[in-house]
Coordinates of C-alpha atoms in Angstrom, one line a residue:
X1 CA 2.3 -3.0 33.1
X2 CA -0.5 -4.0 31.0
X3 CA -0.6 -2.5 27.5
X4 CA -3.2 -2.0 24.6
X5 CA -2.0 -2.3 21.4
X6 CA -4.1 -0.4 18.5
X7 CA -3.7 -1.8 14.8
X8 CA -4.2 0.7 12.0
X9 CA -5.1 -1.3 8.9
X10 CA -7.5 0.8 7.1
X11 CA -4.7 2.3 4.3
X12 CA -4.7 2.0 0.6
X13 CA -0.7 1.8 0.4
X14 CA -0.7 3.6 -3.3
X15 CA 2.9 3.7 -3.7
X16 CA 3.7 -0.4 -3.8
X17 CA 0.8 -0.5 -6.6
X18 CA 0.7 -2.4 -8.3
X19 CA 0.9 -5.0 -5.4
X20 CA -1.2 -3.1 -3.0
X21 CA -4.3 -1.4 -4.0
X22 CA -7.5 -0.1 -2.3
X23 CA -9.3 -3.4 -2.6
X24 CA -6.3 -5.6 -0.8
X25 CA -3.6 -3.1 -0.1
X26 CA -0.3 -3.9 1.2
X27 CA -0.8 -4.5 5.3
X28 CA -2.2 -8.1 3.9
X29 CA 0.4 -8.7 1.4
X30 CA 3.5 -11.0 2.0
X31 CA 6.3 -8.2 1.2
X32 CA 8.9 -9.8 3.0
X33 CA 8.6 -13.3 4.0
X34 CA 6.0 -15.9 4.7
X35 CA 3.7 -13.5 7.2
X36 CA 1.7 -10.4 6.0
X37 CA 2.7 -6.8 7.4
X38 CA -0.4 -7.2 9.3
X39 CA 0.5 -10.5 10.8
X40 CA 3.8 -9.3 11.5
X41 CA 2.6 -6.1 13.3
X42 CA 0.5 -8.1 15.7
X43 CA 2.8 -10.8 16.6
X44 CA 4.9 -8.3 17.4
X45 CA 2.9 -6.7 20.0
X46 CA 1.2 -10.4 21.4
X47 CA 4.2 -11.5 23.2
X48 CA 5.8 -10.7 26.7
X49 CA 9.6 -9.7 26.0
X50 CA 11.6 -7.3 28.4
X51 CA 8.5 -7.4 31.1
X52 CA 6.2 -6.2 28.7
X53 CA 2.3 -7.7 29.0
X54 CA 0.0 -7.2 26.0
X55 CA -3.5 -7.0 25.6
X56 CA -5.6 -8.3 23.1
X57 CA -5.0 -5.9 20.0
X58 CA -8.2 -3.6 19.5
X59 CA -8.1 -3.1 15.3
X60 CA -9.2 -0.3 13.4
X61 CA -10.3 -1.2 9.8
X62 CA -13.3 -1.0 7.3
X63 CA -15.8 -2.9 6.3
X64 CA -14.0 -4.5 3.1
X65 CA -11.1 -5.5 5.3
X66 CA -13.1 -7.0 8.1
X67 CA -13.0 -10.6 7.3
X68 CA -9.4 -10.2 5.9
X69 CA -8.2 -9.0 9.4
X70 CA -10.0 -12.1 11.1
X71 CA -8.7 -14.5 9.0
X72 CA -5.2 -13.1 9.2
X73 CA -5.0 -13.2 12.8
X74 CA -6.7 -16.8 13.1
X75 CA -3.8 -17.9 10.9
X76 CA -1.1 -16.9 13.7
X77 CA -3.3 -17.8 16.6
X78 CA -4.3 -14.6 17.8
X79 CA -7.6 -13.9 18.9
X80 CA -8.5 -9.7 18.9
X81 CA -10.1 -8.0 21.4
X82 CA -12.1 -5.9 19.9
X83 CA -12.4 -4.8 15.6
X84 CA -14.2 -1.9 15.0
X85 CA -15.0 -0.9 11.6
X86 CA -15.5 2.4 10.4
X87 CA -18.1 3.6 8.5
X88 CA -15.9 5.9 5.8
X89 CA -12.2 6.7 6.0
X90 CA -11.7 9.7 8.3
X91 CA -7.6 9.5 9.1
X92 CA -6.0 8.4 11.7
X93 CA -7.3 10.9 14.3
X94 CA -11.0 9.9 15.1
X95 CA -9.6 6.2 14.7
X96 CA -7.1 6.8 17.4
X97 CA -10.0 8.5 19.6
X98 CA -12.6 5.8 18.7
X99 CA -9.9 3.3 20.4
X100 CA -9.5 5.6 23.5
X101 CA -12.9 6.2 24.0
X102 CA -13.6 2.6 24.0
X103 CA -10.5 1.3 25.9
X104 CA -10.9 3.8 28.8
X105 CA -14.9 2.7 28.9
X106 CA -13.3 -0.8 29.8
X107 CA -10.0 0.3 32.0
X108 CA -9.7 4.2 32.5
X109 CA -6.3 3.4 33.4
X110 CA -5.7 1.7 30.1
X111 CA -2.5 2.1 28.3
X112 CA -2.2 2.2 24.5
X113 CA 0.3 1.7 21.8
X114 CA -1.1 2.7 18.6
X115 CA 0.7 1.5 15.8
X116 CA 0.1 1.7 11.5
X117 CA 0.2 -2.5 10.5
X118 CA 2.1 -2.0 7.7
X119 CA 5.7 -1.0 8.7
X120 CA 8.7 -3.7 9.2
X121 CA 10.3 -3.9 12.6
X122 CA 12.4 -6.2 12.8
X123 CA 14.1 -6.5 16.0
X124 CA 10.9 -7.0 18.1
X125 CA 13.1 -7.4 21.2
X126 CA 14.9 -4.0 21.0
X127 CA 11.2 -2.1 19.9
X128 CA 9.8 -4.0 23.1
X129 CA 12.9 -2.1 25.2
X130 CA 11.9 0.9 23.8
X131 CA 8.2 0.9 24.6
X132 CA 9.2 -0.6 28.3
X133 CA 11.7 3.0 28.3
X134 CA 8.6 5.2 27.0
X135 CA 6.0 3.8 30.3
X136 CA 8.1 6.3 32.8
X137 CA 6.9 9.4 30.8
X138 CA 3.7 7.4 29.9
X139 CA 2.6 7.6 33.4
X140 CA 3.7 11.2 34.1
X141 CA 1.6 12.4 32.2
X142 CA 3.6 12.6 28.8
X143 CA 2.3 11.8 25.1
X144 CA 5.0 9.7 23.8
X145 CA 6.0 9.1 20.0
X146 CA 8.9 6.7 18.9
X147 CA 11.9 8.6 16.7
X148 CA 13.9 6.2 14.3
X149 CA 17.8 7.0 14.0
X150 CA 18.2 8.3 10.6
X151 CA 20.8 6.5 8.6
X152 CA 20.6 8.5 5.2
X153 CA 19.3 12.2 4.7
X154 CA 16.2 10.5 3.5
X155 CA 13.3 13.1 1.9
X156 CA 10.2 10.5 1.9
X157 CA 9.8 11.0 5.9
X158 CA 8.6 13.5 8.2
X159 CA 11.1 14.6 11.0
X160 CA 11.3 15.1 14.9
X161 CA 13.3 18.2 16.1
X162 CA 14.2 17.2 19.8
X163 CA 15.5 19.7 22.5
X164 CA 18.7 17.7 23.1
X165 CA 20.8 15.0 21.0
X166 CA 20.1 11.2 22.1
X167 CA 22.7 10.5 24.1
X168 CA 22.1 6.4 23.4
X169 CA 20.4 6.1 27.2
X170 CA 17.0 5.1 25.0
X171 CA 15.4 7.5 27.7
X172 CA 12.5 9.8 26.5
X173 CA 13.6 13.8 25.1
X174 CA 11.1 16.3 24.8
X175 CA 10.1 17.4 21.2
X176 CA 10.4 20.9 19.7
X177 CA 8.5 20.4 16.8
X178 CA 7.4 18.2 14.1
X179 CA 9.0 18.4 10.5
X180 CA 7.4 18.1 7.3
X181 CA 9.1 16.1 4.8
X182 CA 12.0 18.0 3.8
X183 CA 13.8 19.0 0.5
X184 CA 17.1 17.0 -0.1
X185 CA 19.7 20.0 1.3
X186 CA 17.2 20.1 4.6
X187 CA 18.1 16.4 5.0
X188 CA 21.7 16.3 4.4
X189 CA 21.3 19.6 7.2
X190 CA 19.1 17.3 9.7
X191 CA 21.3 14.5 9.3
X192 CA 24.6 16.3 10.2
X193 CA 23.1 17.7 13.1
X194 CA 22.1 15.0 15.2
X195 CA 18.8 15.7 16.8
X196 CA 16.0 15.0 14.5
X197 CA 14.8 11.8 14.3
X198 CA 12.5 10.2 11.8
X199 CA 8.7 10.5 12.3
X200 CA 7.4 6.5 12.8
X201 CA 4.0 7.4 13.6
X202 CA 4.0 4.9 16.5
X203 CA 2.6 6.3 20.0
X204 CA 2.1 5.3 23.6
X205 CA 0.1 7.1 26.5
X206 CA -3.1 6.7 28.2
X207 CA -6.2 6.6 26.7
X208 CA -7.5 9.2 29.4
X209 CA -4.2 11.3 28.0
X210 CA -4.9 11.6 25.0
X211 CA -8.3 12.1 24.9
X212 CA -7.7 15.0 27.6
X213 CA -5.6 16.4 24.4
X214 CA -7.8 16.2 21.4
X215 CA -10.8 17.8 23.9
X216 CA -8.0 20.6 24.3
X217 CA -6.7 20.6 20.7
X218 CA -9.5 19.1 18.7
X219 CA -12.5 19.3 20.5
X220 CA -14.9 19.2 17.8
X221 CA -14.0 15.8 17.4
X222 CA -15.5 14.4 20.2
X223 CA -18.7 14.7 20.4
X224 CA -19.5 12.5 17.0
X225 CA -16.6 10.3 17.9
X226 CA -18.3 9.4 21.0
X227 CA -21.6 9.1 19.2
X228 CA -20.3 6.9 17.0
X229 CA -18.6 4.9 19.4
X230 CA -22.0 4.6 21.7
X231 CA -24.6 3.7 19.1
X232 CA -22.4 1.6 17.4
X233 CA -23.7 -1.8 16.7
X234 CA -22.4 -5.4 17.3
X235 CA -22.2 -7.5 13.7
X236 CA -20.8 -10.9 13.7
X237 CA -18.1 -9.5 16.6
X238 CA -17.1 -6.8 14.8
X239 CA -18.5 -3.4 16.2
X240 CA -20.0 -1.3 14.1
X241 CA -19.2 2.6 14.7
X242 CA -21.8 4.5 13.9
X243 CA -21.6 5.7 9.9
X244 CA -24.5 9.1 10.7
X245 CA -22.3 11.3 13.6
X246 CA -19.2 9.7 11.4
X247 CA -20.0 11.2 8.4
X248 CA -19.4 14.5 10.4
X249 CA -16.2 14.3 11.6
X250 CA -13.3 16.3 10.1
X251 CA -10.6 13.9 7.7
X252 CA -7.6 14.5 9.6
X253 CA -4.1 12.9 11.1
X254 CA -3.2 12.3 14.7
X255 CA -0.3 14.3 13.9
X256 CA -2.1 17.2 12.8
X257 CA -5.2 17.3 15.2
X258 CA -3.3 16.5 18.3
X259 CA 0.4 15.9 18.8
X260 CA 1.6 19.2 17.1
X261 CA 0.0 21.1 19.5
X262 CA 0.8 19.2 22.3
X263 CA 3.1 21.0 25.1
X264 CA 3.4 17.4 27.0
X265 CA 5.0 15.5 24.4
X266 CA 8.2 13.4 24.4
X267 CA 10.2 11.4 22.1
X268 CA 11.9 7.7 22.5
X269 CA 15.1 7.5 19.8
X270 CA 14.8 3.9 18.2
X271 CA 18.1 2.8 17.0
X272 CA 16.7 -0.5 15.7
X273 CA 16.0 -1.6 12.0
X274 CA 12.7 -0.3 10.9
X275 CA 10.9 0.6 7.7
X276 CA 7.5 2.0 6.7
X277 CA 7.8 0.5 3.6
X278 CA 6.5 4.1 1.7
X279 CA 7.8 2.7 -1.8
X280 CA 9.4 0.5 -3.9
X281 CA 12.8 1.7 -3.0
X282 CA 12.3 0.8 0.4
X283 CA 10.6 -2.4 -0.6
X284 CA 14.3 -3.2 -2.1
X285 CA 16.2 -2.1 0.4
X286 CA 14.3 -4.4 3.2
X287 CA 15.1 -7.7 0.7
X288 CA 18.6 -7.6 1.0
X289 CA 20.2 -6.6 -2.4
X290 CA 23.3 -8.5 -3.6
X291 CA 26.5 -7.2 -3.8
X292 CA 25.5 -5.5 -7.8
X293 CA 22.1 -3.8 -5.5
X294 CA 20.3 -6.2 -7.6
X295 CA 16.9 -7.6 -5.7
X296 CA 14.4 -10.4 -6.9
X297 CA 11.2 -12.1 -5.6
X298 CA 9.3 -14.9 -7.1
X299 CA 10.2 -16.2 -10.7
X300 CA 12.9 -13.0 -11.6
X301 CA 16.1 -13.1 -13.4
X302 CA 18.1 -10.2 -13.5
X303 CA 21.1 -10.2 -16.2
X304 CA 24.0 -8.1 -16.2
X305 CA 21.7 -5.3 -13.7
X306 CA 23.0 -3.5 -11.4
X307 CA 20.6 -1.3 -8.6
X308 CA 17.6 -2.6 -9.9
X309 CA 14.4 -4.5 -8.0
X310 CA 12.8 -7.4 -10.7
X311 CA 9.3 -8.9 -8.7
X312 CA 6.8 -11.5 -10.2
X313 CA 4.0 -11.9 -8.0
X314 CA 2.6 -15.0 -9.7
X315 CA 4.7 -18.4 -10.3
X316 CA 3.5 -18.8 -14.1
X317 CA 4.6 -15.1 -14.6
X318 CA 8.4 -15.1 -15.9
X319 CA 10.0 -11.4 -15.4
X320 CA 13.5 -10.8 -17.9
X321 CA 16.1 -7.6 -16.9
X322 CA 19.2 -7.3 -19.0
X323 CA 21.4 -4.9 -18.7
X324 CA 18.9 -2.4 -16.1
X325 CA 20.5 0.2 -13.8
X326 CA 18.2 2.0 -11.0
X327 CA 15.2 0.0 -12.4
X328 CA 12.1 -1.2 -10.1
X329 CA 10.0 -3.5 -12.1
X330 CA 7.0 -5.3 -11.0
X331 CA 4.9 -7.7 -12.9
X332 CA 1.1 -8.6 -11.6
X333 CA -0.8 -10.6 -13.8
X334 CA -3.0 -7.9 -14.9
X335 CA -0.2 -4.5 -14.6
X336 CA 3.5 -4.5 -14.6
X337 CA 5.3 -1.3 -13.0
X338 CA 8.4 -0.4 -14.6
X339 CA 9.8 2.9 -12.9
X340 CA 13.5 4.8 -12.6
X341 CA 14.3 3.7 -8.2
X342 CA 14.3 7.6 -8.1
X343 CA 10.8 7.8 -9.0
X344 CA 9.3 5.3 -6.1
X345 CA 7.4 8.1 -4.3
X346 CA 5.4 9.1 -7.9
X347 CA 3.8 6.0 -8.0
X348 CA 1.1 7.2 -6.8
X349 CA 0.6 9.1 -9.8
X350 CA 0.2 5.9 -12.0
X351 CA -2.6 4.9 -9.6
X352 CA -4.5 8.4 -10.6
X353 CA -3.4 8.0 -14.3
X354 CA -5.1 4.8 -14.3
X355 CA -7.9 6.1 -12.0
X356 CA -9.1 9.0 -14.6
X357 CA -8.9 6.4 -17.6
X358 CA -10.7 4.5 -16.1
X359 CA -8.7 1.2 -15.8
X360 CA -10.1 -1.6 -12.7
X361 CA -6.6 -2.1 -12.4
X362 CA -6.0 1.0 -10.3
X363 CA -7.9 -0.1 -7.5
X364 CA -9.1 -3.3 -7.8
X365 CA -7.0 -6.9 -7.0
X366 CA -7.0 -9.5 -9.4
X367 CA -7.4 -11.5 -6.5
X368 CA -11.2 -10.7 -4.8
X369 CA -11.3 -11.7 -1.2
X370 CA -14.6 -12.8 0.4
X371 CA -15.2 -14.1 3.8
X372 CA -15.4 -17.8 3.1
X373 CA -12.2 -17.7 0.9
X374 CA -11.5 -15.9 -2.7
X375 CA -12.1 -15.8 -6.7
X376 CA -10.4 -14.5 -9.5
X377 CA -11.0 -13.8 -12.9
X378 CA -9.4 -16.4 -15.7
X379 CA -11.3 -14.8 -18.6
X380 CA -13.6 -12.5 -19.1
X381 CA -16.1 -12.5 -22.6
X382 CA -19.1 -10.9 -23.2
X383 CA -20.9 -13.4 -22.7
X384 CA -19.0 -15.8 -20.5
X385 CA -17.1 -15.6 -17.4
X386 CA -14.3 -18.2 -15.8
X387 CA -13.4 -17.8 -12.7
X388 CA -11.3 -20.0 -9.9
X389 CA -12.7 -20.1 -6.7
X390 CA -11.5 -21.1 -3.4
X391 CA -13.3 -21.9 -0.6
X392 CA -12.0 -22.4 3.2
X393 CA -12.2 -25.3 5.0
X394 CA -16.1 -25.1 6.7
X395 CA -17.0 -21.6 5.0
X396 CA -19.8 -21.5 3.1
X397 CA -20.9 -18.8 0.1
X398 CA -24.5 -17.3 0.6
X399 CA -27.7 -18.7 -0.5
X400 CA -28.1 -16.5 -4.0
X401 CA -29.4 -16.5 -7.0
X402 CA -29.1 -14.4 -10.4
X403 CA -31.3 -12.6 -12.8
X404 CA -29.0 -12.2 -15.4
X405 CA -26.1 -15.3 -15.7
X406 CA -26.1 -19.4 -15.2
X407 CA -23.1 -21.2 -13.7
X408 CA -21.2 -24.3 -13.8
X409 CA -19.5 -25.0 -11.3
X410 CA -16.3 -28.0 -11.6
X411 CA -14.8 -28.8 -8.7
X412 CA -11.0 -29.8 -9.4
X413 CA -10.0 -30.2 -5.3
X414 CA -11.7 -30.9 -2.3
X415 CA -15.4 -31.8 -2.1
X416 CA -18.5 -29.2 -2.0
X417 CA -22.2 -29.3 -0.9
X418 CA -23.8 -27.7 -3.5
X419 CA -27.9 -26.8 -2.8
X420 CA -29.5 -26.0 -5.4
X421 CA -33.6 -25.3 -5.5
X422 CA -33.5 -26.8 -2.0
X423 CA -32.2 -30.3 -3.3
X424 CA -28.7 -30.6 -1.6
X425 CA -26.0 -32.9 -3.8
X426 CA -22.1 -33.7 -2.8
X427 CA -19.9 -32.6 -5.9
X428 CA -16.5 -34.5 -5.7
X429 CA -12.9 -33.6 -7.5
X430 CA -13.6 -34.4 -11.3
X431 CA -17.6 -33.5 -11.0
X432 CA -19.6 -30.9 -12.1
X433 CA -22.7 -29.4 -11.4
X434 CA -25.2 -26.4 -13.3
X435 CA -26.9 -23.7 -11.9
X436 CA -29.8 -22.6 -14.2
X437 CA -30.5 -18.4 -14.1
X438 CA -32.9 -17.7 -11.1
X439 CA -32.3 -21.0 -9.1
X440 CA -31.7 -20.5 -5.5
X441 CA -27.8 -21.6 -4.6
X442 CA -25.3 -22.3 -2.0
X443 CA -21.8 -24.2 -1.8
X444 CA -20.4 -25.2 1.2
X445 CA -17.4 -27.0 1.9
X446 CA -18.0 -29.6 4.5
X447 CA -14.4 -31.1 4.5
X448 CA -10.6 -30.3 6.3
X449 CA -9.5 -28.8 2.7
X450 CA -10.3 -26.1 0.3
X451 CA -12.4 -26.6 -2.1
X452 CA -11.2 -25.4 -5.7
X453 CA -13.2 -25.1 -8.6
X454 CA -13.6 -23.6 -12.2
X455 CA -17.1 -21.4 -12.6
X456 CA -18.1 -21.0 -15.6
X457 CA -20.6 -18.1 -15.4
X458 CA -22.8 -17.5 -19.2
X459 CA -25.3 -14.8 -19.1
X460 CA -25.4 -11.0 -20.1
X461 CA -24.0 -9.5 -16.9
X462 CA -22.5 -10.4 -14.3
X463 CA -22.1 -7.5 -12.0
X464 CA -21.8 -8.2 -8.0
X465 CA -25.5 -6.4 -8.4
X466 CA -26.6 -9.4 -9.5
X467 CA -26.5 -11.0 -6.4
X468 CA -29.3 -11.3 -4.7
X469 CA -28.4 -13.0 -1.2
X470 CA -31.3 -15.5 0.8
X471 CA -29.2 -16.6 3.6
X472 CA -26.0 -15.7 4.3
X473 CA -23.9 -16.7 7.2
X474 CA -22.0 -13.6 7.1
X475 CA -24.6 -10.9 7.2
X476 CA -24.0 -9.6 4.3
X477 CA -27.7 -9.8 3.1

């Protein structure tokens, strides 16, 4: 049987800031190893294992993520079938309907597994065995959701209450209800008694199933989901929903809208390894931590620590522990998080902190991502600004030009086509080349490399306002 897998990858991921943030959160981040969580999620649902056959993943994202998400899955050699972008963040349930709608409108048989792209699954074969034991209910008419074995009376997850304990068959149980996250005695109570499972958020049915339940549940929802959905609009092969009957539609989860007031919903226990990766706690337990609970990533020494998670995310970054006990620490090269483990799920409440002062830092990546590669910021004056840039192999930046700043431009890898007024001029490594205030510009890289280069931008302001776009391969004029 044929199935559809649906990628969620439109979250902010507050509570790994300062890693993931809303600009670049952490589905595109390398966590755990040398693929992305995004990468990860759709490899994992590409190949056939255990009879399984896989569609081309539909994606749900928004519009800053859209050329992230292509890129991504180019790098793995997967090709999507279809990427629609919404127009404003809504929740999970009109993304899930969007996906039906347009699923069924192509196969009204279809069969979809919707999954969030930023959780760790690391045993794809045994997930695989339990989607293949979820089809049977699938096509009886069930709504099925995927329960994870609890291994700890853990407070950070919401809970399923089934009828009956697993009795390790894998085969689907009915639910009895959904369970908020619980207080810490709750846990320790769920945990003894053997029938509620963790709440992955992962689902399988038919698309003509599950939008039979929202018109029964949420009906209001479908009407400007389905306007959305038929006067969206093709861009670059993305599609386009609809932003006007969008704008309507109620912010709200799957969960809520649909599956807890579903009657014909079951549950598959998952006994494999899996993580959401909701905090830094989790973060540490994924990397493996030495026999003193000590964990470390990139250039981190940890001295006489003990339960403690040390993380540089850049290589000329150096982060010190001596003598830390339940510490998470994580050093970016514009914030560094130091937090008690304990306190993993109030992150999020250094992102607000940062948020009312204020600070870029709370949203914004020091790394900017654009289509045809990314920038960041060296130094910033009042009057100056130095940036590296990188630009892909056969990407090109817009045609533009500035009301307010010059540029130099050095390049220090690779060689650019630089046009400049209309005259066009090769700029090898070691060269240079100035772009006077209201010239009309474009660099291209014409070569099998990335170009890098050092922009030196002088002017009074140097907002992306500033931009005015010509030409621009990416439609982004």
């Amino acid at each position: 049987m044929r199935i559809s897998p649906v990628l969620l990858c439109g979250g902010s991921g507050t509570r790994l800031w300062p890693l993931s943030r809303k600009s670049y959160p952490k589905q595109f981040s390398r966590l755990l190893g040398d693929e992305t969580l995004f990468q990860a999620a759709a490899r994992r649902l590409t190949s056939t294992v255990n009879d399984l056959s896989f569609a081309a993943p539909t994606v749900l994202t928004n519009s800053d993520f859209r050329f992230i998400v292509t890129e991504q899955l180019s790098e793995i050699g997967i090709d999507p079938g279809a990427i629609l972008i919404e127009p404003l963040a809504r929740n999970t349930a009109p993304a899930v309907l969007a996906a039906a709608f347009h699923l069924v409108a192509q196969d009204e048989d279809a069969i979809m597994l919707v999954a969030p792209s930023d959780h760790v699954v690391p045993d794809k074969e045994t997930f695989h065995a339990a989607i293949k034991s979820g089809l049977e209910a699938v096509e009886a008419g069930q709504l099925v959701t995927f329960g994870i074995t609890p291994d700890r009376p853990e407070t950070g997850y919401g809970y399923l209450d089934l009828v009956a304990k697993p009795d390790g068959s894998g085969k689907p149980i009915k639910l009895n209800r959904f369970v908020e996250k619980p207080a810490a005695a709750d846990a320790v109570a769920m945990l003894s008694a053997g029938r509620f499972l963790w709440n992955a958020g992962i689902f399988l049915f038919a698309a003509k199933d599950i939008i039979a339940a929202f018109e029964t549940h949420a009906p209001d929802m479908i009407a400007p989901v389905k306007a959305a959905l038929d006067e969206a609009t093709p861009d670059l092969g993305f599609l386009r929903l609809a932003p006007a009957p969008w704008e309507v539609i109620e912010d709200d989860s799957v969960d809520y809208a649909v599956m807890e007031k579903a009657r014909n919903l079951s549950v598959v226990p998952f006994t494999g390894a899996w993580s959401d990766l909701g905090g830094w706690d989790a973060v540490w337990r994924e990397m493996g931590p030495d026999i003193d609970g000590v964990a470390t990533a990139g250039e981190a020494t940890a001295i006489h620590c003990k339960d403690t998670l040390l993380r540089s995310e850049t290589d000329s970054q150096q982060i010190v522990g001596i003598g830390l006990e339940n510490i998470m620490a994580v050093a970016m090269p514009d914030a560094v998080l130091v937090a008690d483990m304990s306190r993993a799920q109030d992150v999020k409440m250094a992102v607000a902190a940062l948020k009312a002062k204020g600070a870029a830092q709370a949203q914004h990546f020091p790394r900017d991502h654009r289509p045809w590669g990314w920038f960041e910021s060296l130094v910033l004056g009042d009057r100056f600004h130095v940036k590296r840039i990188v630009v892909h192999p056969g990407a090109s930046l817009s045609l533009q030009s500035h009301f307010h700043r010059a540029e130099h431009w050095v390049v220090v890898q690779g060689t650019a086509r630089v046009t400049v007024d209309g005259n066009v001029k090769l700029v090898a490594e070691n060269q240079s080349i100035y772009i006077p205030l209201g010239a009309k510009h474009r660099m291209e890289n014409p070569g099998k490399v990335p170009i890098i280069l050092i922009e030196v931008q002088t002017g009074a302001y140097f907002g992306d306002d500033d931009i005015v776009r010509h030409e621009d391969a990416y439609a982004r004029i």
